[in-house]
Amino acid sequence: MNTIVSHEFTWFNILCFTSHSIPYYTGKTGFRNSYQSVWDKFGTQTTAERDQFLNESFPSGFQWATSSESFKVEGGWSEDGKGETIWDRFGHKGQVPGNQTADLACDSYHKVDYDVYLLRGLHVNTYQFSISWARIFPFGHQGSHSEKGALYYDRLINALLESGIQPVITLYHWDLPQALQDYGGWTNATIVAAFKDYADFCFSRFGDRVKSWNTFSSPWVVSHAGYGTGEHPPGMKDYVATHNILKSHAEAWHVYNDKHRKKQGGKVGIALNSDWAEPMVASKPADVTAADRYLQFMLGWFAHPIFVDGDYPALLKTQIEQKRNRCPFSEPARLPSFTAEEKQRIRGTADFLGLNHYTSRLVKNSFGGCIPGPQGVGDFQAHVDPSWSSTASDWIYSAPWGLRRLLNYISAEYLNVTKVPIHITGNGMPIKYIGNTLNDKSRIQYMRSYINEALKAIHLDGVDVQRFTVQSLMDGFEGNHGYTQRFGLHHVNFADADRPRTPKQSVYFYSEVIKRHREQEEPKSIPLVCKHPLTVGATEKDCKPSGILFILVVMHCDLPKER
């Protein structure tokens, strides 16, 4: 009798606590999944081992990038035939503090040359920006094409290439045409064909010059905040949005693969956002499995269908089904099913895995009852360590070591099936606006630490990371936070109608990292000097001894004191 119970419990754990339908056997410790393997590798690290600085350089050809998003910077919200977006409607209904809107934003719609000038000064070789769907197709469909809107992106792309900067385009970063939302937006299955047509137009129009595409950026936020909690526009609660986003992504990839790839030779991926999840109590197996569930409810929701088998993770499906059985008088979650044909259509539809990563969480096992949302349905609670440095955002705390662990997890969980590289498509932190804050030393510390953790993943763990994108080029309209949170490397004066930009200290730091990396690729020595315009009078003694390795030279410079 005891033997039967033991076997039943073992298979219950395999079903509920592994990420794939078929776990693998280690021969020593029994069945293991990707999360447990990564935790076994890093869980016993001391703080000193975890935070140790790596004296190495990035691989030759590594891509250094910064980014922007259309509704956050462009402005020109109704110019040249552009259609209304859900974020335009959100702001105009007074749902942002202070009745702030993105009507003018940074006025990037009229400042292509200005913005590219800033990028040249930053020395990045890659610039990631999103296209406003409503600027191309004002009403969301191909029949409403706006040539003036397309010309704006032509000008931007050409200016970047003339400056030796490779454009990376995101097709969708949250600003859905309001005309499509009026018919249900991402909850209406017809949006799949509309997105495919939009993507096809962009590939046809810009693909001769653009060789890297993200179909979506942070779709988890769209599904969770826009169609789950209702915190973001359109403020709905409908779980089918993720289903249609995944099918839309797949159709965009296929139209590129079938129609454009041979001639254009580019790559199409998706930029997924994810925290790293650490067990609250390392010695509690229940907290370890809860941390695994956290990642499956966030990253696995999108990554598993695309990079593994075309379907949602077994753990996610089992957890939701159990919750529905326990809550017969409510529906805390619903997970639609893919057909066999849809699974085949979705599986393997990415040439790289884009990662937007900003923070980590400590996760504990907890019965969530019948409360909707990831924590309630997933039976976990997420916390932060009081010792982690805070930011202007109430959800971003600096825990840089989480990036290395997450990159290892992604490599083990997804990229052993689909062999593609990782692009870090977004990493950054906001500073609260309290005037002309150019001395952003907390952002420099954040960047220094996260860049080095990416370096560790590459050199120590063999993870194939090919790009690092700092968010963002300039301050912008941060959604429901308006202009109160500043992610930018450049300060934007939103009180001035001309929207002047001014470099912050982080500009000089990041440009120096990039510059020294490029010098490291050349066969010449690099002086141990940390001079730049913000370290007046700096000499060699301002840096710690570090040989000629550029990362250590730059990152061990003492920061200038507050003036």
Coordinates of C-alpha atoms in Angstrom, one line a residue:
M1 CA 0.0 0.0 0.0
N2 CA 2.8 2.4 0.9
T3 CA 4.5 1.6 -2.3
I4 CA 1.5 2.5 -4.4
V5 CA 1.0 5.8 -2.5
S6 CA 4.7 6.6 -3.1
H7 CA 4.5 6.0 -6.8
E8 CA 1.3 8.1 -7.1
F9 CA 3.0 11.0 -5.3
T10 CA 6.0 10.8 -7.5
W11 CA 4.0 11.1 -10.7
F12 CA 1.9 13.9 -9.3
N13 CA 5.1 15.8 -8.7
I14 CA 6.4 15.1 -12.2
L15 CA 3.1 16.4 -13.7
C16 CA 2.8 19.5 -11.5
F17 CA 6.4 20.6 -11.0
T18 CA 8.2 20.0 -14.2
S19 CA 8.3 22.4 -17.1
H20 CA 8.1 19.9 -20.0
S21 CA 5.7 17.0 -20.4
I22 CA 8.6 14.5 -20.2
P23 CA 11.2 15.2 -17.5
Y24 CA 14.7 13.9 -17.8
Y25 CA 16.6 11.6 -15.4
T26 CA 19.9 12.5 -14.0
G27 CA 20.9 9.1 -12.7
K28 CA 21.9 10.6 -9.3
T29 CA 19.2 12.9 -8.0
G30 CA 16.2 11.5 -9.8
F31 CA 14.0 13.5 -12.0
R32 CA 15.1 17.1 -12.6
N33 CA 13.8 20.1 -14.5
S34 CA 15.5 23.1 -15.8
Y35 CA 14.7 25.3 -12.8
Q36 CA 16.0 22.7 -10.3
S37 CA 19.2 22.3 -12.3
V38 CA 19.9 26.0 -12.4
W39 CA 19.1 26.3 -8.7
D40 CA 21.4 23.4 -7.9
K41 CA 24.1 25.3 -9.7
F42 CA 23.7 28.7 -8.1
G43 CA 21.7 28.1 -4.9
T44 CA 24.8 27.4 -2.8
Q45 CA 26.8 30.4 -3.9
T46 CA 27.9 32.8 -1.2
T47 CA 27.2 36.5 -1.5
A48 CA 30.9 37.1 -2.4
E49 CA 30.9 34.4 -5.1
R50 CA 27.6 35.7 -6.5
D51 CA 28.7 39.3 -6.7
Q52 CA 32.3 38.7 -7.9
F53 CA 33.3 40.9 -10.7
L54 CA 34.5 39.2 -13.9
N55 CA 37.5 40.6 -15.7
E56 CA 36.7 39.7 -19.2
S57 CA 35.6 41.3 -22.5
F58 CA 32.5 40.6 -24.6
P59 CA 32.9 38.5 -27.8
S60 CA 33.9 40.2 -31.0
G61 CA 30.8 41.5 -32.9
F62 CA 28.7 41.9 -29.8
Q63 CA 25.9 44.3 -30.3
W64 CA 25.5 47.3 -28.0
A65 CA 22.1 48.9 -28.2
T66 CA 19.6 51.4 -26.7
S67 CA 15.9 51.6 -27.4
S68 CA 12.7 53.7 -27.6
E69 CA 9.0 52.9 -28.1
S70 CA 6.7 54.7 -30.5
F71 CA 4.0 56.0 -28.1
K72 CA 6.6 57.0 -25.5
V73 CA 8.6 59.3 -27.7
E74 CA 7.1 60.1 -31.1
G75 CA 4.3 62.5 -30.3
G76 CA 2.5 63.7 -33.5
W77 CA -0.4 61.7 -32.2
S78 CA -2.8 62.8 -35.0
E79 CA -0.5 64.2 -37.6
D80 CA -0.3 63.1 -41.2
G81 CA -3.3 60.8 -40.9
K82 CA -2.1 58.7 -37.9
G83 CA -4.9 56.9 -36.2
E84 CA -5.8 56.9 -32.5
T85 CA -4.3 54.2 -30.3
I86 CA -5.5 52.7 -27.1
W87 CA -2.8 54.7 -25.2
D88 CA -4.0 58.0 -26.9
R89 CA -7.5 57.2 -25.7
F90 CA -6.2 56.3 -22.2
G91 CA -4.5 59.6 -21.8
H92 CA -7.3 61.7 -23.3
K93 CA -9.8 60.1 -20.8
G94 CA -7.7 61.5 -18.0
Q95 CA -6.4 58.2 -16.7
V96 CA -2.8 59.3 -16.3
P97 CA -1.9 61.4 -13.2
G98 CA -2.0 65.1 -13.9
N99 CA -3.9 64.5 -17.1
Q100 CA -0.6 63.9 -18.9
T101 CA -0.8 62.6 -22.5
A102 CA 1.6 61.4 -25.1
D103 CA 0.3 63.9 -27.7
L104 CA 3.7 65.5 -28.0
A105 CA 5.9 63.2 -25.9
C106 CA 9.5 63.8 -27.0
D107 CA 8.5 65.1 -30.4
S108 CA 10.7 62.4 -32.1
Y109 CA 8.3 62.5 -35.0
H110 CA 10.0 65.8 -36.0
K111 CA 13.4 65.2 -34.6
V112 CA 14.9 62.3 -36.5
D113 CA 18.3 64.0 -37.1
Y114 CA 18.4 65.1 -33.5
D115 CA 17.9 61.6 -32.1
V116 CA 20.3 60.0 -34.5
Y117 CA 22.9 62.6 -33.5
L118 CA 22.4 61.4 -29.9
L119 CA 22.9 57.8 -30.9
R120 CA 26.1 58.6 -32.7
G121 CA 27.4 60.3 -29.6
L122 CA 26.5 57.2 -27.6
H123 CA 28.5 55.0 -29.9
V124 CA 25.9 52.2 -30.1
N125 CA 25.9 50.0 -33.1
T126 CA 22.3 49.1 -32.8
Y127 CA 19.1 51.0 -32.2
Q128 CA 15.8 49.3 -31.3
F129 CA 12.6 51.2 -31.8
S130 CA 9.0 50.3 -32.4
I131 CA 6.6 51.2 -35.2
S132 CA 3.2 52.7 -34.4
W133 CA 0.8 50.4 -36.1
A134 CA -1.8 53.3 -36.3
R135 CA 0.8 55.5 -38.0
I136 CA 1.1 52.9 -40.8
F137 CA -2.5 51.7 -40.9
P138 CA -4.6 54.3 -39.1
F139 CA -7.6 52.0 -38.7
G140 CA -5.5 48.8 -38.3
H141 CA -6.1 47.3 -41.7
Q142 CA -4.1 47.5 -44.9
G143 CA -6.8 49.4 -46.7
S144 CA -6.1 52.4 -44.4
H145 CA -2.4 52.8 -45.4
S146 CA -0.8 56.1 -44.6
E147 CA 2.2 56.9 -46.9
K148 CA 3.3 59.8 -44.8
G149 CA 3.5 57.6 -41.7
A150 CA 5.7 55.0 -43.6
L151 CA 7.9 57.8 -44.8
Y152 CA 8.7 58.8 -41.2
Y153 CA 10.2 55.4 -40.6
D154 CA 12.0 55.4 -43.9
R155 CA 13.7 58.6 -42.8
L156 CA 14.7 57.2 -39.4
I157 CA 16.0 53.9 -40.9
N158 CA 18.0 55.7 -43.6
A159 CA 19.5 58.1 -41.1
L160 CA 20.6 55.3 -38.8
L161 CA 22.2 53.4 -41.6
E162 CA 24.1 56.5 -42.8
S163 CA 25.5 56.7 -39.3
G164 CA 26.6 53.1 -39.2
I165 CA 23.8 52.1 -36.7
Q166 CA 21.7 49.0 -37.4
P167 CA 18.0 49.4 -36.9
V168 CA 16.0 46.8 -34.9
I169 CA 12.3 47.1 -35.3
T170 CA 9.6 46.0 -32.9
L171 CA 6.3 45.7 -34.7
Y172 CA 4.1 45.9 -31.6
H173 CA 4.9 47.7 -28.3
W174 CA 1.5 48.1 -26.7
D175 CA -0.1 50.9 -28.9
L176 CA -2.9 49.0 -30.6
P177 CA -5.0 51.1 -33.1
Q178 CA -8.2 52.1 -31.3
A179 CA -10.2 51.1 -34.3
L180 CA -9.1 47.4 -33.8
Q181 CA -9.8 47.7 -30.1
D182 CA -13.4 48.8 -30.8
Y183 CA -13.9 45.3 -32.2
G184 CA -12.3 43.6 -29.2
G185 CA -8.6 44.0 -29.9
W186 CA -6.5 41.0 -29.0
T187 CA -9.6 39.1 -27.9
N188 CA -11.0 39.1 -31.4
A189 CA -9.6 36.3 -33.5
T190 CA -9.7 38.4 -36.7
I191 CA -6.7 40.4 -35.3
V192 CA -4.4 37.6 -36.3
A193 CA -4.9 38.3 -40.0
A194 CA -4.8 42.0 -39.4
F195 CA -1.4 41.7 -37.7
K196 CA -0.1 39.4 -40.4
D197 CA -1.0 42.0 -43.0
Y198 CA 0.6 44.8 -41.0
A199 CA 3.8 42.7 -40.5
D200 CA 3.9 41.8 -44.2
F201 CA 3.7 45.5 -45.2
C202 CA 6.6 46.4 -42.8
F203 CA 8.7 43.6 -44.0
S204 CA 8.1 44.6 -47.7
R205 CA 8.6 48.3 -47.1
F206 CA 11.6 48.3 -44.7
G207 CA 13.1 44.8 -44.8
D208 CA 15.6 45.7 -47.5
R209 CA 17.4 47.7 -44.8
V210 CA 16.2 46.2 -41.5
K211 CA 17.6 42.8 -40.7
S212 CA 16.3 42.2 -37.1
W213 CA 12.7 42.2 -36.0
N214 CA 10.8 41.7 -32.8
T215 CA 7.2 40.9 -33.4
F216 CA 6.1 41.8 -29.9
S217 CA 7.7 43.4 -26.8
S218 CA 6.7 42.2 -23.4
P219 CA 3.4 40.6 -24.5
W220 CA 3.0 39.3 -20.9
V221 CA 2.4 42.9 -19.8
V222 CA -0.2 43.3 -22.6
S223 CA -2.0 40.2 -21.5
H224 CA -1.6 40.6 -17.8
A225 CA -2.1 44.4 -17.3
G226 CA -4.2 45.1 -20.4
Y227 CA -6.5 42.1 -20.5
G228 CA -6.0 40.6 -17.0
T229 CA -5.9 43.2 -14.2
G230 CA -7.2 46.0 -16.4
E231 CA -4.4 48.3 -15.2
H232 CA -3.3 49.2 -18.7
P233 CA -5.5 50.0 -21.7
P234 CA -7.8 48.7 -22.9
G235 CA -8.7 47.8 -19.3
M236 CA -10.4 44.5 -20.1
K237 CA -10.3 41.1 -18.4
D238 CA -10.2 38.3 -21.0
Y239 CA -7.5 35.5 -21.0
V240 CA -7.9 34.8 -24.8
A241 CA -5.6 37.7 -25.6
T242 CA -2.5 35.7 -25.1
H243 CA -3.8 33.0 -27.5
N244 CA -4.3 35.5 -30.3
I245 CA -0.9 37.2 -29.6
L246 CA 0.9 33.9 -30.0
K247 CA -0.9 33.0 -33.2
S248 CA -0.3 36.5 -34.5
H249 CA 3.4 36.2 -33.8
A250 CA 3.6 32.9 -35.5
E251 CA 1.8 34.2 -38.6
A252 CA 4.2 37.2 -38.8
W253 CA 7.2 34.8 -38.6
H254 CA 5.8 32.5 -41.3
V255 CA 5.1 35.4 -43.7
Y256 CA 8.7 36.5 -43.3
N257 CA 10.0 33.0 -43.6
D258 CA 7.9 32.2 -46.7
K259 CA 8.0 35.5 -48.5
H260 CA 10.9 37.7 -47.5
R261 CA 13.7 35.7 -45.8
K262 CA 15.4 34.4 -48.9
K263 CA 15.7 37.9 -50.4
Q264 CA 16.2 40.0 -47.3
G265 CA 18.2 37.6 -45.1
G266 CA 17.0 39.0 -41.8
K267 CA 15.8 37.4 -38.5
V268 CA 12.5 37.6 -36.7
G269 CA 12.1 36.9 -33.0
I270 CA 10.0 38.0 -30.0
A271 CA 11.0 40.1 -26.9
L272 CA 9.6 38.4 -23.8
N273 CA 9.8 40.0 -20.4
S274 CA 10.6 38.0 -17.3
D275 CA 11.9 38.5 -13.7
W276 CA 14.1 35.9 -12.1
A277 CA 12.4 33.9 -9.4
E278 CA 14.4 32.9 -6.3
P279 CA 12.9 30.6 -3.6
M280 CA 12.1 32.6 -0.5
V281 CA 13.6 29.9 1.7
A282 CA 16.3 28.0 -0.2
S283 CA 16.0 24.9 2.0
K284 CA 12.2 24.5 1.4
P285 CA 11.5 22.4 -1.7
A286 CA 8.0 23.9 -1.8
D287 CA 9.4 27.3 -2.3
V288 CA 11.8 26.0 -5.0
T289 CA 8.8 24.6 -7.0
A290 CA 6.8 27.8 -6.4
A291 CA 9.7 29.8 -8.0
D292 CA 9.5 27.4 -10.9
R293 CA 5.8 28.0 -11.2
Y294 CA 6.4 31.8 -11.1
L295 CA 8.6 31.5 -14.2
Q296 CA 6.2 29.3 -16.0
F297 CA 3.3 31.7 -15.3
M298 CA 5.4 34.6 -16.6
L299 CA 8.0 33.5 -19.2
G300 CA 6.7 30.0 -20.0
W301 CA 3.3 31.3 -20.9
F302 CA 4.8 32.6 -24.2
A303 CA 8.2 31.0 -24.5
H304 CA 7.1 27.4 -24.2
P305 CA 4.7 27.4 -27.2
I306 CA 7.3 29.2 -29.4
F307 CA 10.5 27.5 -28.3
V308 CA 9.5 24.0 -27.2
D309 CA 6.4 22.3 -28.5
G310 CA 3.7 24.8 -29.7
D311 CA 1.7 24.5 -26.5
Y312 CA 1.5 26.0 -23.1
P313 CA 3.7 24.4 -20.4
A314 CA 2.3 21.2 -18.8
L315 CA 2.8 22.8 -15.4
L316 CA 0.8 25.8 -16.3
K317 CA -2.1 23.7 -17.8
T318 CA -2.2 21.4 -14.8
Q319 CA -2.1 24.1 -12.2
I320 CA -4.9 26.0 -13.9
E321 CA -7.0 22.9 -14.3
Q322 CA -6.6 22.0 -10.7
K323 CA -7.5 25.5 -9.7
R324 CA -10.7 25.4 -11.8
N325 CA -11.7 22.1 -10.2
R326 CA -11.2 23.6 -6.7
C327 CA -13.2 26.7 -7.6
P328 CA -16.3 25.4 -9.3
F329 CA -18.3 28.6 -8.5
S330 CA -15.8 31.0 -10.0
E331 CA -13.3 31.1 -12.8
P332 CA -10.0 32.4 -11.5
A333 CA -8.2 31.5 -14.8
R334 CA -8.9 30.1 -18.2
L335 CA -6.4 28.7 -20.7
P336 CA -7.7 28.1 -24.2
S337 CA -6.4 25.1 -26.2
F338 CA -4.5 25.0 -29.4
T339 CA -5.4 22.6 -32.2
A340 CA -2.7 20.2 -33.4
E341 CA -2.4 22.4 -36.5
E342 CA -1.9 25.6 -34.5
K343 CA 0.7 23.9 -32.3
Q344 CA 2.7 23.0 -35.4
R345 CA 2.2 26.5 -36.7
I346 CA 3.6 28.1 -33.5
R347 CA 6.4 25.8 -32.6
G348 CA 9.9 27.1 -33.6
T349 CA 8.8 30.5 -34.9
A350 CA 11.7 32.5 -33.6
D351 CA 15.2 33.2 -34.9
F352 CA 16.3 34.5 -31.5
L353 CA 14.8 34.9 -28.0
G354 CA 14.6 38.5 -26.9
L355 CA 14.6 39.1 -23.2
N356 CA 13.4 42.2 -21.4
H357 CA 14.7 41.9 -17.8
Y358 CA 14.7 44.4 -15.0
T359 CA 14.4 42.7 -11.6
S360 CA 13.9 39.6 -9.5
R361 CA 11.6 38.2 -6.9
L362 CA 11.7 36.0 -3.8
V363 CA 8.9 33.5 -4.2
K364 CA 7.3 31.4 -1.5
N365 CA 4.7 28.6 -1.8
S366 CA 1.2 29.8 -0.7
F367 CA -2.3 28.6 -1.3
G368 CA -3.9 31.3 -3.4
G369 CA -7.5 30.3 -3.0
C370 CA -9.9 31.3 -5.9
I371 CA -8.3 34.7 -6.5
P372 CA -7.7 35.5 -10.2
G373 CA -4.2 36.5 -11.3
P374 CA -0.8 34.7 -11.4
Q375 CA -0.2 34.6 -7.6
G376 CA -3.7 33.3 -6.7
V377 CA -3.9 30.8 -9.5
G378 CA -0.2 29.8 -9.3
D379 CA -0.3 29.3 -5.5
F380 CA 2.7 31.5 -4.8
Q381 CA 3.6 34.9 -3.3
A382 CA 6.3 37.2 -4.6
H383 CA 8.4 39.4 -2.4
V384 CA 11.6 41.5 -2.6
D385 CA 14.6 41.6 -0.2
P386 CA 14.7 44.9 1.8
S387 CA 18.4 45.0 1.0
W388 CA 17.9 45.3 -2.7
S389 CA 18.3 48.8 -4.1
S390 CA 15.0 50.4 -5.0
T391 CA 14.1 52.6 -8.0
A392 CA 11.4 55.0 -8.9
S393 CA 9.3 52.0 -9.9
D394 CA 7.5 50.1 -7.2
W395 CA 8.3 46.8 -9.1
I396 CA 11.9 47.3 -10.2
Y397 CA 14.5 46.5 -7.5
S398 CA 18.1 46.0 -8.4
A399 CA 19.2 42.3 -8.1
P400 CA 21.7 41.9 -10.9
W401 CA 22.7 38.3 -10.2
G402 CA 19.2 37.3 -11.2
L403 CA 20.0 38.1 -14.9
R404 CA 22.8 35.5 -15.0
R405 CA 20.6 32.9 -13.4
L406 CA 17.7 33.7 -15.7
L407 CA 19.9 33.4 -18.8
N408 CA 21.1 30.0 -17.6
Y409 CA 17.5 29.0 -17.1
I410 CA 16.4 30.2 -20.5
S411 CA 19.3 28.3 -22.2
A412 CA 18.4 25.1 -20.4
E413 CA 14.6 25.3 -20.6
Y414 CA 14.1 26.6 -24.2
L415 CA 17.3 26.8 -26.2
N416 CA 18.3 23.2 -25.9
V417 CA 15.2 22.5 -28.1
T418 CA 15.4 25.5 -30.4
K419 CA 19.0 26.4 -31.0
V420 CA 18.8 30.2 -31.2
P421 CA 20.8 33.0 -29.5
I422 CA 19.5 35.4 -26.8
H423 CA 19.2 39.1 -27.4
I424 CA 18.8 41.2 -24.3
T425 CA 16.2 43.6 -25.7
G426 CA 15.5 45.7 -22.6
N427 CA 17.3 46.4 -19.3
G428 CA 17.1 49.6 -17.3
M429 CA 15.6 51.4 -14.3
P430 CA 13.7 54.6 -13.8
I431 CA 14.7 57.5 -11.6
K432 CA 12.0 59.7 -10.1
Y433 CA 11.8 63.1 -11.7
I434 CA 12.8 65.8 -9.2
G435 CA 14.2 68.4 -11.5
N436 CA 17.1 68.3 -13.9
T437 CA 18.6 65.0 -12.6
L438 CA 21.7 64.5 -14.8
N439 CA 23.7 62.8 -12.1
D440 CA 22.1 59.4 -12.3
K441 CA 24.8 57.4 -10.5
S442 CA 22.2 54.8 -9.3
R443 CA 21.5 54.0 -12.9
I444 CA 25.2 53.7 -13.6
Q445 CA 25.6 51.2 -10.7
Y446 CA 22.6 49.3 -12.0
M447 CA 24.0 49.2 -15.6
R448 CA 27.5 48.2 -14.4
S449 CA 26.2 45.3 -12.5
Y450 CA 23.7 43.9 -15.0
I451 CA 26.2 44.2 -17.9
N452 CA 28.7 42.2 -15.9
E453 CA 26.2 39.5 -15.1
A454 CA 25.5 39.1 -18.8
L455 CA 29.2 38.9 -19.3
K456 CA 29.4 36.1 -16.7
A457 CA 26.7 34.1 -18.4
I458 CA 28.6 34.3 -21.7
H459 CA 32.1 33.4 -20.4
L460 CA 31.4 31.2 -17.4
D461 CA 28.3 29.5 -18.5
G462 CA 28.5 29.4 -22.3
V463 CA 25.1 31.1 -22.8
D464 CA 24.8 32.5 -26.3
V465 CA 24.0 36.2 -25.7
Q466 CA 24.6 38.4 -28.7
R467 CA 23.1 41.8 -27.8
F468 CA 22.6 44.1 -24.8
T469 CA 20.0 46.9 -25.0
V470 CA 19.8 49.6 -22.4
Q471 CA 16.4 51.1 -21.9
S472 CA 16.1 53.8 -23.1
L473 CA 17.7 56.5 -25.3
M474 CA 15.7 59.3 -23.6
D475 CA 13.1 60.0 -21.0
G476 CA 9.6 59.4 -22.4
F477 CA 5.9 59.0 -21.6
E478 CA 5.8 56.0 -19.3
G479 CA 2.2 54.9 -19.7
N480 CA 0.1 55.2 -16.6
H481 CA 3.0 56.9 -14.9
G482 CA 3.2 59.7 -17.4
Y483 CA 6.4 61.7 -17.2
T484 CA 7.1 61.0 -13.5
Q485 CA 9.5 58.1 -14.1
R486 CA 12.6 58.6 -16.1
F487 CA 14.2 55.6 -17.9
G488 CA 16.3 57.7 -20.3
L489 CA 20.0 58.0 -20.8
H490 CA 19.2 61.5 -21.9
H491 CA 17.1 63.9 -19.9
V492 CA 14.1 65.5 -21.8
N493 CA 12.7 68.8 -20.6
F494 CA 9.0 68.3 -21.0
A495 CA 8.3 71.8 -19.8
D496 CA 9.9 73.2 -23.0
A497 CA 7.8 72.8 -26.1
D498 CA 11.0 72.1 -28.1
R499 CA 11.7 69.1 -25.9
P500 CA 15.5 69.6 -25.6
R501 CA 17.6 66.5 -24.7
T502 CA 20.6 66.6 -22.3
P503 CA 23.0 63.7 -21.7
K504 CA 23.0 62.2 -18.2
Q505 CA 26.1 60.7 -16.6
S506 CA 25.0 57.3 -17.7
V507 CA 25.5 58.4 -21.3
Y508 CA 29.2 58.8 -20.7
F509 CA 29.4 55.6 -18.8
Y510 CA 27.7 53.5 -21.4
S511 CA 29.5 55.2 -24.3
E512 CA 32.8 54.5 -22.6
V513 CA 31.9 50.8 -22.1
I514 CA 31.1 50.5 -25.8
K515 CA 34.2 52.5 -26.9
R516 CA 36.6 50.4 -24.8
H517 CA 35.0 47.2 -26.0
R518 CA 35.6 48.2 -29.6
E519 CA 39.2 49.1 -28.7
Q520 CA 39.6 45.7 -27.1
E521 CA 38.7 44.0 -30.4
E522 CA 41.7 45.8 -32.0
P523 CA 45.3 44.6 -31.2
K524 CA 46.4 47.6 -29.2
S525 CA 46.7 48.5 -25.5
I526 CA 44.1 50.5 -23.6
P527 CA 45.3 53.1 -21.1
L528 CA 44.1 52.9 -17.5
V529 CA 42.4 56.3 -17.6
C530 CA 38.7 57.0 -16.9
K531 CA 38.5 60.5 -18.2
H532 CA 35.3 61.7 -19.7
P533 CA 33.5 65.1 -19.5
L534 CA 31.9 64.3 -16.1
T535 CA 35.1 63.2 -14.4
V536 CA 37.0 66.4 -14.5
G537 CA 40.6 66.0 -13.5
A538 CA 40.5 62.2 -13.4
T539 CA 43.8 60.4 -13.4
E540 CA 44.9 56.8 -13.3
K541 CA 44.5 56.7 -9.5
D542 CA 40.8 57.1 -10.1
C543 CA 40.6 53.6 -11.4
K544 CA 41.5 50.4 -9.7
P545 CA 44.3 48.3 -11.4
S546 CA 42.8 46.1 -14.1
G547 CA 45.1 45.4 -16.9
I548 CA 43.8 46.2 -20.4
L549 CA 40.4 44.5 -20.1
F550 CA 37.9 47.2 -21.0
I551 CA 35.0 46.1 -18.7
L552 CA 37.1 46.3 -15.6
V553 CA 38.7 49.5 -16.6
V554 CA 35.4 51.2 -17.1
M555 CA 33.4 49.6 -14.3
H556 CA 35.8 50.2 -11.5
C557 CA 36.1 53.9 -12.0
D558 CA 35.0 55.9 -9.0
L559 CA 31.9 57.9 -9.8
P560 CA 32.0 61.7 -9.6
K561 CA 30.6 63.1 -6.4
E562 CA 27.3 64.9 -6.3
R563 CA 27.7 68.5 -7.0

